Tab-separated table of C-alpha atoms and ligand atoms in Angstrom:
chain	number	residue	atom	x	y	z
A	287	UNK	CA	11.422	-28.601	-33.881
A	288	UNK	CA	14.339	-29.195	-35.448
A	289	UNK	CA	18.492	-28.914	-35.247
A	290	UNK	CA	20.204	-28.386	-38.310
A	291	UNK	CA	24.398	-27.248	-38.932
A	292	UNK	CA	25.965	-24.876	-41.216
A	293	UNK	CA	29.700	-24.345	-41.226
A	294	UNK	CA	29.689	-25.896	-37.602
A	295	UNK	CA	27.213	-23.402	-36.344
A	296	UNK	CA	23.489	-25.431	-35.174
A	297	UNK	CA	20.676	-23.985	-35.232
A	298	UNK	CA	16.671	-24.855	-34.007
A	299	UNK	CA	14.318	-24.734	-36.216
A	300	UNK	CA	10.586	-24.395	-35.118
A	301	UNK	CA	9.209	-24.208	-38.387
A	302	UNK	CA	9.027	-20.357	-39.025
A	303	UNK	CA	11.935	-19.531	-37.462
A	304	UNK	CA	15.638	-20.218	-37.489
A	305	UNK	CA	18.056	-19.304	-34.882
A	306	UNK	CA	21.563	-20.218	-33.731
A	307	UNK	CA	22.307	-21.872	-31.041
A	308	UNK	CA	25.031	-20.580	-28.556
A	309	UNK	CA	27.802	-22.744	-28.437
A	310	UNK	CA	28.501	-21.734	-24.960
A	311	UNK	CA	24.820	-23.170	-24.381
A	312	UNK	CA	25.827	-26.697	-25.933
A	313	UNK	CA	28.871	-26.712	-24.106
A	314	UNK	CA	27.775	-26.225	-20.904
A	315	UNK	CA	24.940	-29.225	-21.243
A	316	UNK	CA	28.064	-31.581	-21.843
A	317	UNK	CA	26.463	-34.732	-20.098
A	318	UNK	CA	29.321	-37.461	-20.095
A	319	UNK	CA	30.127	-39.194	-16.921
A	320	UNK	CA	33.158	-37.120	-15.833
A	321	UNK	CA	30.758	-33.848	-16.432
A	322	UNK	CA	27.391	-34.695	-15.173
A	323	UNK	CA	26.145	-36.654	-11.978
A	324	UNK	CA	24.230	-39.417	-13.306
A	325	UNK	CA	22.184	-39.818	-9.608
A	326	UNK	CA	21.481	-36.329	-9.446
A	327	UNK	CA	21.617	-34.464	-12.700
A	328	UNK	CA	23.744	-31.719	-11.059
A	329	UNK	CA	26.812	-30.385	-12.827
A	330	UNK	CA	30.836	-31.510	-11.796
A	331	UNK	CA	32.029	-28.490	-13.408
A	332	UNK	CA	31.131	-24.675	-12.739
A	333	UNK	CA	30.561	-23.680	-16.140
A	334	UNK	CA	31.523	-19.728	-14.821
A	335	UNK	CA	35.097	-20.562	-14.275
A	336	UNK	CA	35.160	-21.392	-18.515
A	337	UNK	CA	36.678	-19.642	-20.998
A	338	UNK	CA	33.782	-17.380	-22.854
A	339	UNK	CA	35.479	-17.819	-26.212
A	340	UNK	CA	33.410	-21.496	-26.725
A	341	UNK	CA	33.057	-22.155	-30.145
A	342	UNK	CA	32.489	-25.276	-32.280
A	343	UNK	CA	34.998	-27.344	-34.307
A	344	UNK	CA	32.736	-29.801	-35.912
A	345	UNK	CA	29.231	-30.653	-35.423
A	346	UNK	CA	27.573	-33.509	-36.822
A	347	UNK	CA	24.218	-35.585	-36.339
A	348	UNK	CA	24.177	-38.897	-35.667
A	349	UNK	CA	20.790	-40.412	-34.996
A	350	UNK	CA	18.868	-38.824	-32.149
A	351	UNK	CA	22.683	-37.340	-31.029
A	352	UNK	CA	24.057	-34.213	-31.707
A	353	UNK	CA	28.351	-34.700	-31.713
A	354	UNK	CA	30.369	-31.583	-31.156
A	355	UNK	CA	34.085	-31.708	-31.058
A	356	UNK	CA	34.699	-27.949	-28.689
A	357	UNK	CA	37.171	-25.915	-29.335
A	358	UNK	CA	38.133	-26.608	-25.771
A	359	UNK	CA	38.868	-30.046	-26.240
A	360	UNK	CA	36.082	-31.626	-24.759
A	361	UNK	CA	33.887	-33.749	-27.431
A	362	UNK	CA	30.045	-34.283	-26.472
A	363	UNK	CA	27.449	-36.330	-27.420
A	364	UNK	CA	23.848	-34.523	-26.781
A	365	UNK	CA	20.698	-36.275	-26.887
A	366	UNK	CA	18.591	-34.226	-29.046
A	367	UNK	CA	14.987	-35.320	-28.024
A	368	UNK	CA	16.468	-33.744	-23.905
A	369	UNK	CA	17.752	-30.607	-25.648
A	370	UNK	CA	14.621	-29.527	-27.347
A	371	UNK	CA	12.605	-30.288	-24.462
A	372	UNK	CA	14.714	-26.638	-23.531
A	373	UNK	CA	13.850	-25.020	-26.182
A	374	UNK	CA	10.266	-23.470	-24.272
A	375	UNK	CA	10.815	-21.738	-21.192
A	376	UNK	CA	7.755	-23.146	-19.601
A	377	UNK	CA	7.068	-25.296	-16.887
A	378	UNK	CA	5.882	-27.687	-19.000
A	379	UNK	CA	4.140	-29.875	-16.085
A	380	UNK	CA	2.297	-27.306	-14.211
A	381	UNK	CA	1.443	-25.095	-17.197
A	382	UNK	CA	0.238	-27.627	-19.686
A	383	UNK	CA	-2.752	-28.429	-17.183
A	384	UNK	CA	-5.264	-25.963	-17.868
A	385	UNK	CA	-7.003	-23.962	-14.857
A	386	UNK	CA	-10.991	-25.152	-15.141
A	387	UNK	CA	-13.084	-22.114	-14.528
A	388	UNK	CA	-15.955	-22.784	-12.336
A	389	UNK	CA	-18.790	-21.160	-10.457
A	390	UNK	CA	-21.988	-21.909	-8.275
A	391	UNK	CA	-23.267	-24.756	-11.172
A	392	UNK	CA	-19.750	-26.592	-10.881
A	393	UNK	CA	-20.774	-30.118	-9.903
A	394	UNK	CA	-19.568	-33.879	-9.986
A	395	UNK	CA	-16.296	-33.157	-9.331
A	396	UNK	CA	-14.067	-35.864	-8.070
A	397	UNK	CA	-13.440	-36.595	-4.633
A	398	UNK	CA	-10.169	-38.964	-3.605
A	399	UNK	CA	-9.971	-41.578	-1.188
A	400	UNK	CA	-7.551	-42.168	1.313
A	401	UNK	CA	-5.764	-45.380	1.266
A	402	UNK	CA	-2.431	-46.843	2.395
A	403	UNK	CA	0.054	-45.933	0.216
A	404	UNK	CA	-1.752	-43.052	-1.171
A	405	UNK	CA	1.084	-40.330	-1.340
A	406	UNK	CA	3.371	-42.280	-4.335
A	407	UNK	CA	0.167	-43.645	-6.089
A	408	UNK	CA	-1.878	-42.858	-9.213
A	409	UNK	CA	-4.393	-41.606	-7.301
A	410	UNK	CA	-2.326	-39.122	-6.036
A	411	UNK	CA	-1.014	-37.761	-9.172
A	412	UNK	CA	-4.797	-37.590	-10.426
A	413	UNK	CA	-5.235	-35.513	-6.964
A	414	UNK	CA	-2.886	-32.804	-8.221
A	415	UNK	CA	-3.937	-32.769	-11.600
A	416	UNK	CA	-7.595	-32.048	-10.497
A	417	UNK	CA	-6.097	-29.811	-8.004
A	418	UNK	CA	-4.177	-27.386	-10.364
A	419	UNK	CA	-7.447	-27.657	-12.382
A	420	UNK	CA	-9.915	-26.559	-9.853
A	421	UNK	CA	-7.835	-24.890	-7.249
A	422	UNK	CA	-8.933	-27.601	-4.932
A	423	UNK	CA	-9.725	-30.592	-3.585
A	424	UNK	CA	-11.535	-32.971	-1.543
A	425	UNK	CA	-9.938	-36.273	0.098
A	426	UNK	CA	-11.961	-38.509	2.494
A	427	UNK	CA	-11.099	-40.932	5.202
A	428	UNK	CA	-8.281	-39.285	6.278
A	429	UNK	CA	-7.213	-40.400	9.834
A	430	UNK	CA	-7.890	-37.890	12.420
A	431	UNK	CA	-6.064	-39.147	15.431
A	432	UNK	CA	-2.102	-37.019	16.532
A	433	UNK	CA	-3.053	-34.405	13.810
A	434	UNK	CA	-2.272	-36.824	10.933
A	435	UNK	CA	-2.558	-33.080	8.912
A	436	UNK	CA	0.750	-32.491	9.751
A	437	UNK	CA	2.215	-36.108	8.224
A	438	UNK	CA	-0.242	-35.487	5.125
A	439	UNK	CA	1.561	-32.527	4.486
A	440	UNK	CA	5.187	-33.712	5.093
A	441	UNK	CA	4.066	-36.457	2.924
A	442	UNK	CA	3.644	-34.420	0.041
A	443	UNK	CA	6.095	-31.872	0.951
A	444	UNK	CA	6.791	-29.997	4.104
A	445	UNK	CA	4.552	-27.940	6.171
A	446	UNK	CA	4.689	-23.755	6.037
A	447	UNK	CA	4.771	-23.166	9.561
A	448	UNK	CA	3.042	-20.193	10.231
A	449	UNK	CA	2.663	-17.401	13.783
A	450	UNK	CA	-0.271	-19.573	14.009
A	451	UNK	CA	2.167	-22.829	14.588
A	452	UNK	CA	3.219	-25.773	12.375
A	453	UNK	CA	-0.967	-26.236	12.630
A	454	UNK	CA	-3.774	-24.584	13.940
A	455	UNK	CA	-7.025	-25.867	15.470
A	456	UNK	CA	-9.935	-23.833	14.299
A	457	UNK	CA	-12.546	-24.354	17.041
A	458	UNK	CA	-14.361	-21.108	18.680
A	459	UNK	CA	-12.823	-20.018	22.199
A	460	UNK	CA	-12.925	-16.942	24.067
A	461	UNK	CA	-10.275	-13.977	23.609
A	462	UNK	CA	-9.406	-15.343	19.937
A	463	UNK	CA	-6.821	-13.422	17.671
A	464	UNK	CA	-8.513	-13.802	14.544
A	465	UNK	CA	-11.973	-14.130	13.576
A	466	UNK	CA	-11.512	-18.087	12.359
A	467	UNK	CA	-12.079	-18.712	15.930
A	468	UNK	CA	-15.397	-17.411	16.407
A	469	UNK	CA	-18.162	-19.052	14.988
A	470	UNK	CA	-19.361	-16.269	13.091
A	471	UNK	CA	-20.203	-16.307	9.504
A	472	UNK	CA	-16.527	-16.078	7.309
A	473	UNK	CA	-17.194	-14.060	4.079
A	474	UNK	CA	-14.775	-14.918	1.077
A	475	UNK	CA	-11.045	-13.959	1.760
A	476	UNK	CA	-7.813	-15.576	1.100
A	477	UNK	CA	-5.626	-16.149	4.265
A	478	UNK	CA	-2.685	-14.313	5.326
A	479	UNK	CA	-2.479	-11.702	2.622
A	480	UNK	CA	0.108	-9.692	5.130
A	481	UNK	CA	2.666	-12.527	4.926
A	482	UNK	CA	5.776	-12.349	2.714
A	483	UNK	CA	5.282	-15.065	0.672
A	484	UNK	CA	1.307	-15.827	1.532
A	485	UNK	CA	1.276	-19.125	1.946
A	486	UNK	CA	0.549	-20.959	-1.322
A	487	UNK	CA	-2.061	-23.623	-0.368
A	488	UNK	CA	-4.267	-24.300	2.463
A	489	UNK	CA	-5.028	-27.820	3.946
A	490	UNK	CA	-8.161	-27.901	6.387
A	491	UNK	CA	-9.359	-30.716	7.820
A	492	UNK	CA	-12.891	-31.832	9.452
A	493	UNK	CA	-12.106	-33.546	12.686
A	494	UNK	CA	-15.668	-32.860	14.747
A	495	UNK	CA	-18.938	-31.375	13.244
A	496	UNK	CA	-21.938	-31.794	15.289
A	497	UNK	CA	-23.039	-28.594	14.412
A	498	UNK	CA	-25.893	-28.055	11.563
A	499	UNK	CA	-24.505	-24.487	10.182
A	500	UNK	CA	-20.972	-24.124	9.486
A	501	UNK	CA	-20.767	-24.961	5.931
A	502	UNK	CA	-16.897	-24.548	4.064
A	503	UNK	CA	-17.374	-21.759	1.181
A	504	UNK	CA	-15.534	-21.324	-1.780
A	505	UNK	CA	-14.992	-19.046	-4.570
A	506	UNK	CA	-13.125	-19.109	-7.603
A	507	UNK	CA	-10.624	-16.008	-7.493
A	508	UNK	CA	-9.498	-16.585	-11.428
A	509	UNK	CA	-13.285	-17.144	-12.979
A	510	UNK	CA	-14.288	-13.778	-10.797
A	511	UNK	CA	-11.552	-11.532	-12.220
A	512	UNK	CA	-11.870	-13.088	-15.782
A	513	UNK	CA	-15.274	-11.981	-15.598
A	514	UNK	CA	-14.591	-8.705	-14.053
A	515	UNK	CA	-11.340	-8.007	-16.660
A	516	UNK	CA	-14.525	-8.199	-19.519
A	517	UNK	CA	-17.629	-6.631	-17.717
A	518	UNK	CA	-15.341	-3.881	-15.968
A	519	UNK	CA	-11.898	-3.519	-17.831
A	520	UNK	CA	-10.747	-0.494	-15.916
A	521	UNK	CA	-11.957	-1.852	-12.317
A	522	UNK	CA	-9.622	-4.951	-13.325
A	523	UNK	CA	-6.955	-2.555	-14.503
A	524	UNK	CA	-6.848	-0.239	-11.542
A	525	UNK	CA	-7.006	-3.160	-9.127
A	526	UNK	CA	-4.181	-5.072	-11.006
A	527	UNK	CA	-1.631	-2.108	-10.530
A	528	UNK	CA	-2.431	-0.391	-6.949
A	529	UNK	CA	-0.627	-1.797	-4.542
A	530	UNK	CA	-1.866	-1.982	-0.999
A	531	UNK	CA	-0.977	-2.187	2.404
A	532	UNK	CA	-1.931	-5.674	4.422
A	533	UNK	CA	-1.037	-5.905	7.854
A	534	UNK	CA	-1.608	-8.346	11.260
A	535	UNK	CA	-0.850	-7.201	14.553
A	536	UNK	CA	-0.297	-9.906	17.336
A	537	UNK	CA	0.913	-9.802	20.695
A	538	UNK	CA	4.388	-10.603	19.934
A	539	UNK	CA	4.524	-9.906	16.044
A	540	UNK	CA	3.831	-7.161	13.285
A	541	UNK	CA	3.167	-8.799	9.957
A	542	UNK	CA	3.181	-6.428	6.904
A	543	UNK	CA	2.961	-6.865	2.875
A	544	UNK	CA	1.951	-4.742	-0.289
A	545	UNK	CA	0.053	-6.245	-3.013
A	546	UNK	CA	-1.909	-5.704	-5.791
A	547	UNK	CA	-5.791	-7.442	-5.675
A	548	UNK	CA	-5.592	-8.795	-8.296
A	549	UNK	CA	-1.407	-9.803	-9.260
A	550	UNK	CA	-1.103	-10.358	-12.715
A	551	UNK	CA	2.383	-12.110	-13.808
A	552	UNK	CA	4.793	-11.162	-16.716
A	553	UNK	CA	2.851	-12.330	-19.693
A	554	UNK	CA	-0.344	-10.213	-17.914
A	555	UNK	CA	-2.335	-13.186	-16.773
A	556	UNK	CA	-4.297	-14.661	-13.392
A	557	UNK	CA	-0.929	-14.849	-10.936
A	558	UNK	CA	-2.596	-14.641	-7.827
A	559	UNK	CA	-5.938	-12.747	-5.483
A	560	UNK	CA	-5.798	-11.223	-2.375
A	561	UNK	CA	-8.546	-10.341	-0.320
A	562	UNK	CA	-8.932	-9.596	3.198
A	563	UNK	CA	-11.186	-6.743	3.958
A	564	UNK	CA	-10.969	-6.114	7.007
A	565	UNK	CA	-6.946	-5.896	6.790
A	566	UNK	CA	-6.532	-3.703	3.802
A	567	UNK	CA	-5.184	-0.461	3.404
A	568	UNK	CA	-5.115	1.858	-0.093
A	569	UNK	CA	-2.140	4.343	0.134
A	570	UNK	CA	-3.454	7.772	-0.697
A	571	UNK	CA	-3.650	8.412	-4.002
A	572	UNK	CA	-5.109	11.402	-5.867
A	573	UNK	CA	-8.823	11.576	-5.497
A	574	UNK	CA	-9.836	10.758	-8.672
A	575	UNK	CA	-7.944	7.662	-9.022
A	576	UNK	CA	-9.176	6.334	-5.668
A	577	UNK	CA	-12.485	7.187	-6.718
A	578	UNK	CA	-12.207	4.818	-9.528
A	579	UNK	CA	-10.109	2.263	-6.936
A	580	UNK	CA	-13.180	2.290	-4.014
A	581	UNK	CA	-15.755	1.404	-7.090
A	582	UNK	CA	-13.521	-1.275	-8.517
A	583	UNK	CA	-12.814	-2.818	-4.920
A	584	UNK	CA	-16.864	-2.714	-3.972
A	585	UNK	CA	-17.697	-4.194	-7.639
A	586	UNK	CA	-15.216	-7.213	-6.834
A	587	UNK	CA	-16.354	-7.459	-3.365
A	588	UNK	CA	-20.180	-7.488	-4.627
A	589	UNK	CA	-18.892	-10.311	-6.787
A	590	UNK	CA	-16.816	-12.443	-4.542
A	591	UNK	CA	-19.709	-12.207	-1.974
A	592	UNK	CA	-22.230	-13.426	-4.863
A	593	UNK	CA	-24.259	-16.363	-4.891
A	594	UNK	CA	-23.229	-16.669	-9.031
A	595	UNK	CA	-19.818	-17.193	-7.960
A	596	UNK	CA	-20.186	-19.138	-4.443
A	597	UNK	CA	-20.102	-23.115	-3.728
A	598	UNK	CA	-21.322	-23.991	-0.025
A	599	UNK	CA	-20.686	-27.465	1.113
A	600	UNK	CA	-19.936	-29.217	4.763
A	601	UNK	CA	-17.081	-30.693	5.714
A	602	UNK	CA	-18.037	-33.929	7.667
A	603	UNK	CA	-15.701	-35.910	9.700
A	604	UNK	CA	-12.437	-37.179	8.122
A	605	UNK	CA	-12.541	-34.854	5.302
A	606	UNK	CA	-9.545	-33.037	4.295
A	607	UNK	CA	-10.044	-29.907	1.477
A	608	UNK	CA	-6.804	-28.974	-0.102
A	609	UNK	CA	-7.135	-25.129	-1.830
A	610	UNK	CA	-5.203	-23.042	-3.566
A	611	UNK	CA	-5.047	-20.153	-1.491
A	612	UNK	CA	-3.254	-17.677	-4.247
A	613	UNK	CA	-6.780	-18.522	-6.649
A	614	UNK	CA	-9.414	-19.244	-4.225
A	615	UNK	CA	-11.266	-17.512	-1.637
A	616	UNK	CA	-12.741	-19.278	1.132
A	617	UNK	CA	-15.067	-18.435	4.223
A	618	UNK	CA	-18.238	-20.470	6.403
A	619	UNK	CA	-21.542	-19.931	7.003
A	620	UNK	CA	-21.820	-19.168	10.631
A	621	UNK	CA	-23.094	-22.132	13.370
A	622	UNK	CA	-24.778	-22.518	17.195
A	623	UNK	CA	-21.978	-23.406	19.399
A	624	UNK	CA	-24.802	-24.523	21.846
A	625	UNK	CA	-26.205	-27.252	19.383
A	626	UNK	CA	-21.989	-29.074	19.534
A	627	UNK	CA	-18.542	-29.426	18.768
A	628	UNK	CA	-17.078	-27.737	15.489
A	629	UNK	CA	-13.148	-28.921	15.167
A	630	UNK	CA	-11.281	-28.399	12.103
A	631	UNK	CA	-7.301	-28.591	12.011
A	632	UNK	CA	-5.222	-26.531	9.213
A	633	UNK	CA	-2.311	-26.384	7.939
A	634	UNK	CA	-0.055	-24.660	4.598
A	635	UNK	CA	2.219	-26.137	2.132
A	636	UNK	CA	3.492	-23.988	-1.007
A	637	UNK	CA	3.772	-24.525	-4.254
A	638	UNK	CA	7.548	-26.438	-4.441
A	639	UNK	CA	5.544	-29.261	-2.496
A	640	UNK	CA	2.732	-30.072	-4.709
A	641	UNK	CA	4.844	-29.332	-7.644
A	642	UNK	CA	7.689	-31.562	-6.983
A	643	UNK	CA	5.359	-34.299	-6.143
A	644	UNK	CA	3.303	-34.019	-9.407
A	645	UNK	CA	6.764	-33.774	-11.132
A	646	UNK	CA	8.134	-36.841	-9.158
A	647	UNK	CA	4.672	-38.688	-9.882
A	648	UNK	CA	4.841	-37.797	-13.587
A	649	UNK	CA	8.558	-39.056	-13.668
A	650	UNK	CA	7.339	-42.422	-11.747
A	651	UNK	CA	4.181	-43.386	-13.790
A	652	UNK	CA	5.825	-42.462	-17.203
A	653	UNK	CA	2.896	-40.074	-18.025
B	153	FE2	FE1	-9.240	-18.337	6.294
């Protein structure tokens, strides 16, 4: 990438192609002192209240600076290396770290340690690298005393509260309002697919297992629908563009959202699985299409609820699994209530939490 002038116009140039560069554009990334807040980055001018006829007097380069003299008065010095780091759209944090696809051989993945000082450490910026590669992730030794989940989550962001509370204790009692508090077997599903946003990720943490069944499940939403989009491309198409109805129903709330299964985002890829059978609801289309829709739902069912797709593991004691729960579905195998104590505490966080952390952690460690 590279800026070259002409007649006090600058341009980029990637290589193949050449394109101007707005002037307006320059001029409102003016960074000296009196223009930009050197603590926070934010602007001292609102670049609306400008005149839109911007244009360039001279231009020259100078080193790693670009020097513009506007036609406003104002002369700027722009540190080329920052502007080009513009010139893609992209996150460049989040979306350079590529999304591992994994099934029922994934193995030897890393587990973290919790240790004083964890949340502005290495370690923790390894956590959310393996995390945006798996969709998940396992720390042990975490304290379980005063529902340290919360503080974990406020210490790398801030907790979703949810209807469910800032936290909720998944334990089996009598008269529950959602099948987490039973201890009957959880197929694969993603949680709160009604909500509006869904919570982003999940935090669940092991605080009492005496129990021999019980076992945390997990499935990988974006390997399943890879696989489906090349064994079955019209299930994955039909499933990508019908919307449908997800709703919760509570004493004092009515929670309501429509989604696609499978949410693809602008460039067509992996955005985000729902799945939540026993709360969906397909508007009524014509017969034919929902002929097509019921086979494409069962087909992705049969696949979530495959063994080729599943990982089974327990939970003991002090464990804390982080998961993504826009990629991953989760569940348990069921347990005997009679043979002990099952405790688990969860919580949500979105995405702004982990990714400002990982951002903040990238910024720290100069990686
Ligand atoms: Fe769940």
């Amino acid at each position: 990438m590279k800026i070259e002038l002409n007649q006090n116009k600058v341009y980029f140039n990637n290589g193949s192609v050449k394109k101007e560069i707005h002037p307006f554009w320059l001029r409102e990334r003016v960074d000296g002192e009196e223009f930009l807040d050197k603590g926070t980055q934010q602007r001292l001018f609102d670049p609306t209240t400008l005149s839109s006829e911007i244009s360039i007097n001279t231009a020259t380069i100078n080193k790693q600076f670009l020097e513009i003299d506007f036609n406003d008065g104002i002369k700027s010095k722009l540190d080329i290396d920052k502007l080009a780091l513009e010139f893609s759209n992209e996150d460049t944090v989040i979306r350079s770290i590529p999304k591992i696809k994994w099934n029922s051989t994934l193995e030897n993945i890393k587990n973290f340690e919790y240790q004083d000082s964890f949340f502005d450490s290495k370690e923790m910026y390894d956590l959310l690298v393996s995390f945006y590669k798996y969709g998940f992730v396992i720390i042990k030794n975490i304290p379980t005393e005063d529902n340290f989940i919360v503080k974990f989550a406020n210490s790398i962001g801030s907790v979703r509260r949810t209807n469910f509370g800032e936290y909720f204790d998944v334990k089996s009692k009598p008269d529950p309002n959602d099948l987490a508090y039973t201890s009957l077997e959880l197929s694969p599903h993603t949680d709160n697919p009604y909500r509006n946003p869904v919570p982003c990720i999940q935090l669940l943490h092991c605080i009492i297992s005496e129990v021999t069944g019980g076992l945390s499940t997990l499935v990988d939403g974006f390997t399943v629908t890879e696989d489906l989009k090349k064994e079955n491309p019209d299930f994955y198409k039909i499933l990508s563009e019908v919307k449908v109805r997800f709703k919760f129903i509570d004493k004092d709330v009515v929670l309501e959202d429509w989604s696609e299964l499978i949410k693809l985002d602008d460039n067509k890829n992996f955005k985000q699985v729902r799945f939540s059978p026993r709360l969906d609801y397909v508007p009524m289309l014509d017969k034919e299409k929902l002929d097509l829709y019921y086979k494409a739902r069962k087909k992705l069912s049969e696949m979530y609820n495959s063994e080729k797709y599943r990982i089974e593991f327990k939970l003991a004691p002090k464990d804390l699994m982080m998961m993504d729960n826009y990629r991953l579905l989760h569940g348990r195998t069921s347990y005997e209530v009679k043979e002990g104590n099952r405790f688990l505490q969860g919580c949500y966080i979105d995405y702004d939490s982990t990714e400002g952390k990982l951002r903040h952690l990238k910024r720290k460690f100069n990686i």
